[in-house]
Amino acid sequence: MEWIKRRWLLLAVHSGALLPLALLLWDASRGDLTANPVQAITLRTGKAALVLLTLSLVCTPLSNMTGLKAALKLRKSLGLYAFFYVALHMLSFTGLDFAFDIGLIQQEIVEKRYILVGFAAFILLLPLAITSTRGWMRRLGKNWKRLHRLVYPAALLAAVHYVWVVKADIREPLLYGSAIAILLMLRVPSVRRAVGNVFARRNARQKSPAASTNNST
Amino acid sequence: MTKLRSSEITPEHIYLSRRAFMVGIGALAVGGLLNACGNNEEGVSVTPGPVSADSDELGDTLNSYRDITTYNNYYEFSTDKEAVARLSQGFQTTPWSIAVGGLVNNPKTYGIEDLRRFDQEERIYRLRCVEAWSMVIPWLGFPLRKLLDEVEPLSTAKYMRFETLYDPNQMPGQRDGWYQWPYIEGLRLDEAMNDLAILSTGLYGKELLPQNGAPIRLVVPWKYGFKSIKSIVKIDLVEEEPTSLWMAAAPHEYGFYANVNPDVPHPRWSQATERRIGELSRRETLPFNGYAEQVALLYADMDLRKFY
């Protein structure tokens, strides 16, 4: 029980992140993947990847603002789960959809700009997944952090990929795009300090009435 | 008679590599794909009526009634293809009238029953969606030309303009202000006169279901699916090229003609290949969706890259 109490947040992340896969398998086993199952698999794994990638970017600013250090421990899991779905998404596209026909896939990448940017995002995320281990962190030292900033352009490319993939109604993709843009802006040093100050003052104000009550008694 | 092109036959290595991949990915894909081929589902009518053949003139097998009635692009109900069948249940198709007017000698408002009195023919057509998937569908309907013969277009009439019902109470998608409802589509008059262009009132030997555009829709098989406007209430003969809903929504991406053309990629999507619903591998897209013999002449002196 003690273990669960300590780890509930991580447990929630693991089960939440595996839920899209579980639902996909469930629907697949029941034959509920629409008349176009390949498209359904590609779309659903892509959406899961984008959601998890966005969530992985929430951790750092959330921790900065609220002082919730536990959030930082979730980054790696969220990021790796995001890549897991990216990998499934790519397998579905190259394997299920195009039967690994390199010629056809090349043509798709050249002719469809949304595939080009999606592919670029995948290439940027690949080294991050590979170097996610403690060993690589040690070996790369300071450069590890620099390398892992590649997640910022990758997330932006993923958002552009989604904006370009929809037919005309880009409201939902724009929602993800704006969320990612805001999350990235919160990392700009001056913005981070300004937001940090606001939160610090609010925290102080919330504490002060309690303090005065204590004084009066 | 068009022969089956060798390019349409999936090369063996694709089958083999796919098989290897399937083993790899396991139950996920295999289970889903196999089940999707023939499973019954509650709440969906799966009993088709009689059809005259089980394939089109190229030898391609008809898609199942289930696929045709559960995988629908019909934004008036939902942008979710799977949700359309459910959301369109109970859509009122009687009484239904279609006002045919504009530049004609005999403007006339038809009841749907008047139009069902035209001799209904079965037409097995390929439907190619601009999203690069396709189906083979046994439509029931009559040539659009027969309607034109009755209303007699004036010599000034150059185009036909079609309009879908506007009824946000019944069509929840129309409450969404993103698109300029109602749905509008158009054909050049000579396109409309082509024997392939039909007004359809049924498929698979039955009356159309709401998700397929009941009670009456256009079917122009050499064009991308969005040209085949559904649930029509108004037809006008006009002098100027009509602006369709998609042309208004994204003018750089959707042209008036929208002929199926593997050589002209959509600004965002290649159109070189397509996935036939129910098949594992992709197949090459044919010029004019395989109807070049019947329709290519209509565009003989046009630059199809410009007039996409």
PDB file of C-alpha atoms in Angstrom, chain A:
ATOM      1  CA  MET A   1       0.000   0.000   0.000  1.00  0.00           C
ATOM      2  CA  GLU A   2       2.819   2.329   0.966  1.00  0.00           C
ATOM      3  CA  TRP A   3       4.390   1.646  -2.403  1.00  0.00           C
ATOM      4  CA  ILE A   4       1.153   2.546  -4.205  1.00  0.00           C
ATOM      5  CA  LYS A   5       0.837   5.755  -2.201  1.00  0.00           C
ATOM      6  CA  ARG A   6       4.305   6.799  -3.183  1.00  0.00           C
ATOM      7  CA  ARG A   7       3.918   5.808  -6.786  1.00  0.00           C
ATOM      8  CA  TRP A   8       0.299   6.642  -7.586  1.00  0.00           C
ATOM      9  CA  LEU A   9       1.197   9.418  -9.984  1.00  0.00           C
ATOM     10  CA  LEU A  10       3.572   7.205 -11.932  1.00  0.00           C
ATOM     11  CA  LEU A  11       1.011   4.390 -11.939  1.00  0.00           C
ATOM     12  CA  ALA A  12      -1.581   6.791 -13.312  1.00  0.00           C
ATOM     13  CA  VAL A  13       0.808   7.821 -16.074  1.00  0.00           C
ATOM     14  CA  HIS A  14       1.592   4.227 -17.016  1.00  0.00           C
ATOM     15  CA  SER A  15      -2.009   3.096 -17.125  1.00  0.00           C
ATOM     16  CA  GLY A  16      -3.167   6.299 -18.837  1.00  0.00           C
ATOM     17  CA  ALA A  17      -0.469   6.010 -21.458  1.00  0.00           C
ATOM     18  CA  LEU A  18      -1.267   2.366 -22.186  1.00  0.00           C
ATOM     19  CA  LEU A  19      -5.001   2.999 -22.386  1.00  0.00           C
ATOM     20  CA  PRO A  20      -5.031   4.087 -26.067  1.00  0.00           C
ATOM     21  CA  LEU A  21      -3.199   0.877 -26.991  1.00  0.00           C
ATOM     22  CA  ALA A  22      -5.575  -1.226 -24.892  1.00  0.00           C
ATOM     23  CA  LEU A  23      -8.598   0.420 -26.519  1.00  0.00           C
ATOM     24  CA  LEU A  24      -7.078  -0.087 -29.949  1.00  0.00           C
ATOM     25  CA  LEU A  25      -6.503  -3.793 -29.273  1.00  0.00           C
ATOM     26  CA  TRP A  26      -9.995  -4.128 -27.829  1.00  0.00           C
ATOM     27  CA  ASP A  27     -11.615  -2.497 -30.862  1.00  0.00           C
ATOM     28  CA  ALA A  28      -9.422  -4.542 -33.182  1.00  0.00           C
ATOM     29  CA  SER A  29     -10.440  -7.789 -31.514  1.00  0.00           C
ATOM     30  CA  ARG A  30     -14.088  -6.835 -31.960  1.00  0.00           C
ATOM     31  CA  GLY A  31     -13.621  -5.691 -35.540  1.00  0.00           C
ATOM     32  CA  ASP A  32     -14.541  -2.142 -34.610  1.00  0.00           C
ATOM     33  CA  LEU A  33     -11.776  -0.332 -36.457  1.00  0.00           C
ATOM     34  CA  THR A  34     -14.082   1.077 -39.175  1.00  0.00           C
ATOM     35  CA  ALA A  35     -14.199  -0.168 -42.741  1.00  0.00           C
ATOM     36  CA  ASN A  36     -10.718   1.306 -43.124  1.00  0.00           C
ATOM     37  CA  PRO A  37      -8.799  -0.244 -40.217  1.00  0.00           C
ATOM     38  CA  VAL A  38      -5.368   0.782 -41.482  1.00  0.00           C
ATOM     39  CA  GLN A  39      -6.383   4.427 -41.453  1.00  0.00           C
ATOM     40  CA  ALA A  40      -7.970   4.018 -38.030  1.00  0.00           C
ATOM     41  CA  ILE A  41      -4.793   2.499 -36.572  1.00  0.00           C
ATOM     42  CA  THR A  42      -2.637   5.241 -38.087  1.00  0.00           C
ATOM     43  CA  LEU A  43      -4.911   8.042 -36.863  1.00  0.00           C
ATOM     44  CA  ARG A  44      -5.337   6.678 -33.356  1.00  0.00           C
ATOM     45  CA  THR A  45      -1.661   5.964 -32.710  1.00  0.00           C
ATOM     46  CA  GLY A  46      -0.801   9.402 -34.096  1.00  0.00           C
ATOM     47  CA  LYS A  47      -3.291  11.130 -31.818  1.00  0.00           C
ATOM     48  CA  ALA A  48      -2.002   9.238 -28.764  1.00  0.00           C
ATOM     49  CA  ALA A  49       1.564  10.214 -29.655  1.00  0.00           C
ATOM     50  CA  LEU A  50       0.661  13.891 -29.938  1.00  0.00           C
ATOM     51  CA  VAL A  51      -1.276  13.946 -26.664  1.00  0.00           C
ATOM     52  CA  LEU A  52       1.573  12.268 -24.765  1.00  0.00           C
ATOM     53  CA  LEU A  53       4.204  14.474 -26.362  1.00  0.00           C
ATOM     54  CA  THR A  54       2.221  17.559 -25.344  1.00  0.00           C
ATOM     55  CA  LEU A  55       1.804  16.214 -21.810  1.00  0.00           C
ATOM     56  CA  SER A  56       5.539  15.552 -21.560  1.00  0.00           C
ATOM     57  CA  LEU A  57       6.071  19.263 -22.217  1.00  0.00           C
ATOM     58  CA  VAL A  58       3.685  20.204 -19.403  1.00  0.00           C
ATOM     59  CA  CYS A  59       5.874  18.759 -16.630  1.00  0.00           C
ATOM     60  CA  THR A  60       8.653  21.321 -16.515  1.00  0.00           C
ATOM     61  CA  PRO A  61       6.536  24.517 -16.524  1.00  0.00           C
ATOM     62  CA  LEU A  62       4.092  22.909 -14.100  1.00  0.00           C
ATOM     63  CA  SER A  63       6.930  22.177 -11.706  1.00  0.00           C
ATOM     64  CA  ASN A  64       8.291  25.730 -12.127  1.00  0.00           C
ATOM     65  CA  MET A  65       4.940  27.292 -11.347  1.00  0.00           C
ATOM     66  CA  THR A  66       3.670  25.103  -8.559  1.00  0.00           C
ATOM     67  CA  GLY A  67       6.862  23.713  -7.133  1.00  0.00           C
ATOM     68  CA  LEU A  68       5.444  20.250  -7.725  1.00  0.00           C
ATOM     69  CA  LYS A  69       8.730  18.411  -8.142  1.00  0.00           C
ATOM     70  CA  ALA A  70       6.999  15.077  -8.676  1.00  0.00           C
ATOM     71  CA  ALA A  71       5.947  16.291 -12.139  1.00  0.00           C
ATOM     72  CA  LEU A  72       9.564  16.204 -13.292  1.00  0.00           C
ATOM     73  CA  LYS A  73       9.758  12.470 -12.662  1.00  0.00           C
ATOM     74  CA  LEU A  74       6.997  11.867 -15.221  1.00  0.00           C
ATOM     75  CA  ARG A  75       8.766  13.508 -18.144  1.00  0.00           C
ATOM     76  CA  LYS A  76      10.789  10.485 -19.148  1.00  0.00           C
ATOM     77  CA  SER A  77       7.855   8.061 -19.047  1.00  0.00           C
ATOM     78  CA  LEU A  78       5.578  10.420 -20.958  1.00  0.00           C
ATOM     79  CA  GLY A  79       8.269  11.084 -23.526  1.00  0.00           C
ATOM     80  CA  LEU A  80       9.036   7.418 -24.041  1.00  0.00           C
ATOM     81  CA  TYR A  81       5.368   6.504 -24.308  1.00  0.00           C
ATOM     82  CA  ALA A  82       4.968   9.295 -26.856  1.00  0.00           C
ATOM     83  CA  PHE A  83       7.786   7.780 -28.876  1.00  0.00           C
ATOM     84  CA  PHE A  84       6.245   4.331 -28.508  1.00  0.00           C
ATOM     85  CA  TYR A  85       3.089   5.589 -30.225  1.00  0.00           C
ATOM     86  CA  VAL A  86       5.157   7.502 -32.785  1.00  0.00           C
ATOM     87  CA  ALA A  87       6.874   4.203 -33.618  1.00  0.00           C
ATOM     88  CA  LEU A  88       3.521   2.392 -33.950  1.00  0.00           C
ATOM     89  CA  HIS A  89       2.254   5.284 -36.075  1.00  0.00           C
ATOM     90  CA  MET A  90       5.264   4.991 -38.388  1.00  0.00           C
ATOM     91  CA  LEU A  91       4.956   1.193 -38.588  1.00  0.00           C
ATOM     92  CA  SER A  92       1.300   1.501 -39.450  1.00  0.00           C
ATOM     93  CA  PHE A  93       2.051   4.059 -42.170  1.00  0.00           C
ATOM     94  CA  THR A  94       5.066   2.336 -43.720  1.00  0.00           C
ATOM     95  CA  GLY A  95       4.067  -1.279 -43.112  1.00  0.00           C
ATOM     96  CA  LEU A  96       0.310  -1.598 -42.991  1.00  0.00           C
ATOM     97  CA  ASP A  97      -0.463   1.211 -45.418  1.00  0.00           C
ATOM     98  CA  PHE A  98       2.439   0.955 -47.854  1.00  0.00           C
ATOM     99  CA  ALA A  99       3.724  -2.593 -47.267  1.00  0.00           C
ATOM    100  CA  PHE A 100       7.252  -1.167 -46.853  1.00  0.00           C
ATOM    101  CA  ASP A 101       7.284  -0.228 -50.540  1.00  0.00           C
ATOM    102  CA  ILE A 102      10.179   2.228 -50.430  1.00  0.00           C
ATOM    103  CA  GLY A 103       9.374   3.732 -53.829  1.00  0.00           C
ATOM    104  CA  LEU A 104       5.795   4.529 -52.884  1.00  0.00           C
ATOM    105  CA  ILE A 105       6.778   5.824 -49.460  1.00  0.00           C
ATOM    106  CA  GLN A 106       9.396   8.118 -51.001  1.00  0.00           C
ATOM    107  CA  GLN A 107       6.791   9.503 -53.372  1.00  0.00           C
ATOM    108  CA  GLU A 108       4.425  10.114 -50.469  1.00  0.00           C
ATOM    109  CA  ILE A 109       7.088  11.950 -48.490  1.00  0.00           C
ATOM    110  CA  VAL A 110       7.943  14.177 -51.437  1.00  0.00           C
ATOM    111  CA  GLU A 111       4.385  14.902 -52.550  1.00  0.00           C
ATOM    112  CA  LYS A 112       2.755  15.343 -49.185  1.00  0.00           C
ATOM    113  CA  ARG A 113       4.239  18.057 -47.064  1.00  0.00           C
ATOM    114  CA  TYR A 114       2.463  16.821 -43.940  1.00  0.00           C
ATOM    115  CA  ILE A 115       4.300  13.520 -44.243  1.00  0.00           C
ATOM    116  CA  LEU A 116       7.579  15.360 -44.727  1.00  0.00           C
ATOM    117  CA  VAL A 117       7.210  17.311 -41.478  1.00  0.00           C
ATOM    118  CA  GLY A 118       5.880  14.256 -39.650  1.00  0.00           C
ATOM    119  CA  PHE A 119       8.868  12.282 -40.829  1.00  0.00           C
ATOM    120  CA  ALA A 120      11.185  15.100 -39.712  1.00  0.00           C
ATOM    121  CA  ALA A 121       9.606  15.027 -36.250  1.00  0.00           C
ATOM    122  CA  PHE A 122      10.208  11.279 -36.086  1.00  0.00           C
ATOM    123  CA  ILE A 123      13.884  11.713 -37.057  1.00  0.00           C
ATOM    124  CA  LEU A 124      14.310  14.339 -34.309  1.00  0.00           C
ATOM    125  CA  LEU A 125      12.682  12.128 -31.679  1.00  0.00           C
ATOM    126  CA  LEU A 126      14.627   8.997 -32.570  1.00  0.00           C
ATOM    127  CA  PRO A 127      17.957   9.956 -30.895  1.00  0.00           C
ATOM    128  CA  LEU A 128      16.057  11.158 -27.826  1.00  0.00           C
ATOM    129  CA  ALA A 129      14.446   7.777 -27.362  1.00  0.00           C
ATOM    130  CA  ILE A 130      17.765   6.016 -27.863  1.00  0.00           C
ATOM    131  CA  THR A 131      19.618   8.219 -25.352  1.00  0.00           C
ATOM    132  CA  SER A 132      16.899   8.104 -22.718  1.00  0.00           C
ATOM    133  CA  THR A 133      18.814   5.671 -20.506  1.00  0.00           C
ATOM    134  CA  ARG A 134      20.909   6.569 -17.456  1.00  0.00           C
ATOM    135  CA  GLY A 135      24.005   5.294 -19.237  1.00  0.00           C
ATOM    136  CA  TRP A 136      23.567   7.717 -22.114  1.00  0.00           C
ATOM    137  CA  MET A 137      22.777  10.537 -19.702  1.00  0.00           C
ATOM    138  CA  ARG A 138      26.114   9.932 -17.978  1.00  0.00           C
ATOM    139  CA  ARG A 139      28.037   9.537 -21.213  1.00  0.00           C
ATOM    140  CA  LEU A 140      26.638  12.708 -22.769  1.00  0.00           C
ATOM    141  CA  GLY A 141      26.896  14.829 -19.635  1.00  0.00           C
ATOM    142  CA  LYS A 142      25.929  18.414 -20.357  1.00  0.00           C
ATOM    143  CA  ASN A 143      25.212  17.628 -23.972  1.00  0.00           C
ATOM    144  CA  TRP A 144      22.377  15.336 -22.975  1.00  0.00           C
ATOM    145  CA  LYS A 145      20.224  18.277 -22.012  1.00  0.00           C
ATOM    146  CA  ARG A 146      21.165  20.122 -25.184  1.00  0.00           C
ATOM    147  CA  LEU A 147      20.332  17.108 -27.315  1.00  0.00           C
ATOM    148  CA  HIS A 148      16.983  16.629 -25.621  1.00  0.00           C
ATOM    149  CA  ARG A 149      15.924  20.164 -26.469  1.00  0.00           C
ATOM    150  CA  LEU A 150      15.212  18.629 -29.897  1.00  0.00           C
ATOM    151  CA  VAL A 151      11.834  17.721 -28.440  1.00  0.00           C
ATOM    152  CA  TYR A 152      10.814  21.381 -28.888  1.00  0.00           C
ATOM    153  CA  PRO A 153      11.138  21.528 -32.687  1.00  0.00           C
ATOM    154  CA  ALA A 154       9.816  17.962 -32.871  1.00  0.00           C
ATOM    155  CA  ALA A 155       6.637  18.924 -31.016  1.00  0.00           C
ATOM    156  CA  LEU A 156       6.119  21.959 -33.250  1.00  0.00           C
ATOM    157  CA  LEU A 157       6.597  19.822 -36.362  1.00  0.00           C
ATOM    158  CA  ALA A 158       4.121  17.288 -34.991  1.00  0.00           C
ATOM    159  CA  ALA A 159       1.556  20.065 -34.537  1.00  0.00           C
ATOM    160  CA  VAL A 160       2.146  21.347 -38.090  1.00  0.00           C
ATOM    161  CA  HIS A 161       1.843  17.747 -39.316  1.00  0.00           C
ATOM    162  CA  TYR A 162      -1.609  17.555 -37.725  1.00  0.00           C
ATOM    163  CA  VAL A 163      -2.725  20.963 -39.033  1.00  0.00           C
ATOM    164  CA  TRP A 164      -1.775  19.929 -42.566  1.00  0.00           C
ATOM    165  CA  VAL A 165      -3.309  16.491 -42.396  1.00  0.00           C
ATOM    166  CA  VAL A 166      -6.911  17.594 -41.777  1.00  0.00           C
ATOM    167  CA  LYS A 167      -9.150  18.482 -44.675  1.00  0.00           C
ATOM    168  CA  ALA A 168     -10.262  21.990 -43.818  1.00  0.00           C
ATOM    169  CA  ASP A 169     -11.401  22.321 -40.238  1.00  0.00           C
ATOM    170  CA  ILE A 170      -8.139  23.012 -38.444  1.00  0.00           C
ATOM    171  CA  ARG A 171      -9.626  24.021 -35.089  1.00  0.00           C
ATOM    172  CA  GLU A 172      -8.600  20.904 -33.177  1.00  0.00           C
ATOM    173  CA  PRO A 173      -5.075  20.761 -34.637  1.00  0.00           C
ATOM    174  CA  LEU A 174      -4.690  24.460 -33.841  1.00  0.00           C
ATOM    175  CA  LEU A 175      -5.656  23.731 -30.256  1.00  0.00           C
ATOM    176  CA  TYR A 176      -2.742  21.309 -29.954  1.00  0.00           C
ATOM    177  CA  GLY A 177      -0.495  23.725 -31.819  1.00  0.00           C
ATOM    178  CA  SER A 178      -1.337  26.584 -29.459  1.00  0.00           C
ATOM    179  CA  ALA A 179      -0.904  24.394 -26.391  1.00  0.00           C
ATOM    180  CA  ILE A 180       2.544  23.371 -27.581  1.00  0.00           C
ATOM    181  CA  ALA A 181       3.445  26.959 -28.495  1.00  0.00           C
ATOM    182  CA  ILE A 182       2.395  28.192 -25.040  1.00  0.00           C
ATOM    183  CA  LEU A 183       4.300  25.385 -23.333  1.00  0.00           C
ATOM    184  CA  LEU A 184       7.401  26.300 -25.290  1.00  0.00           C
ATOM    185  CA  MET A 185       7.005  30.011 -24.564  1.00  0.00           C
ATOM    186  CA  LEU A 186       6.841  29.248 -20.853  1.00  0.00           C
ATOM    187  CA  ARG A 187      10.401  27.986 -21.219  1.00  0.00           C
ATOM    188  CA  VAL A 188      11.784  31.249 -22.548  1.00  0.00           C
ATOM    189  CA  PRO A 189      13.886  32.533 -19.596  1.00  0.00           C
ATOM    190  CA  SER A 190      12.247  35.975 -19.322  1.00  0.00           C
ATOM    191  CA  VAL A 191       8.727  34.505 -19.566  1.00  0.00           C
ATOM    192  CA  ARG A 192       9.612  31.797 -17.090  1.00  0.00           C
ATOM    193  CA  ARG A 193      10.863  34.359 -14.557  1.00  0.00           C
ATOM    194  CA  ALA A 194       7.818  36.600 -14.995  1.00  0.00           C
ATOM    195  CA  VAL A 195       5.384  33.697 -14.594  1.00  0.00           C
ATOM    196  CA  GLY A 196       7.471  32.339 -11.708  1.00  0.00           C
ATOM    197  CA  ASN A 197       7.206  35.705  -9.906  1.00  0.00           C
ATOM    198  CA  VAL A 198       3.433  35.820 -10.302  1.00  0.00           C
ATOM    199  CA  PHE A 199       3.107  32.356  -8.813  1.00  0.00           C
ATOM    200  CA  ALA A 200       5.581  33.078  -6.016  1.00  0.00           C
ATOM    201  CA  ARG A 201       3.593  36.191  -5.022  1.00  0.00           C
ATOM    202  CA  ARG A 202       0.309  34.297  -5.116  1.00  0.00           C
ATOM    203  CA  ASN A 203       1.730  31.532  -2.982  1.00  0.00           C
ATOM    204  CA  ALA A 204       3.011  34.111  -0.518  1.00  0.00           C
ATOM    205  CA  ARG A 205      -0.393  35.830  -0.366  1.00  0.00           C
ATOM    206  CA  GLN A 206      -2.131  32.537   0.281  1.00  0.00           C
ATOM    207  CA  LYS A 207       0.200  31.843   3.134  1.00  0.00           C
ATOM    208  CA  SER A 208       0.073  35.306   4.768  1.00  0.00           C
ATOM    209  CA  PRO A 209      -3.529  35.240   6.131  1.00  0.00           C
ATOM    210  CA  ALA A 210      -2.727  31.979   7.846  1.00  0.00           C
ATOM    211  CA  ALA A 211       0.353  33.591   9.294  1.00  0.00           C
ATOM    212  CA  SER A 212      -1.588  36.603  10.638  1.00  0.00           C
ATOM    213  CA  THR A 213      -4.164  34.354  12.294  1.00  0.00           C
ATOM    214  CA  ASN A 214      -1.338  32.613  14.023  1.00  0.00           C
ATOM    215  CA  ASN A 215       0.028  35.939  15.237  1.00  0.00           C
ATOM    216  CA  SER A 216      -3.255  37.169  16.692  1.00  0.00           C
ATOM    217  CA  THR A 217      -3.811  34.110  18.830  1.00  0.00           C
TER     218      THR A 217
END
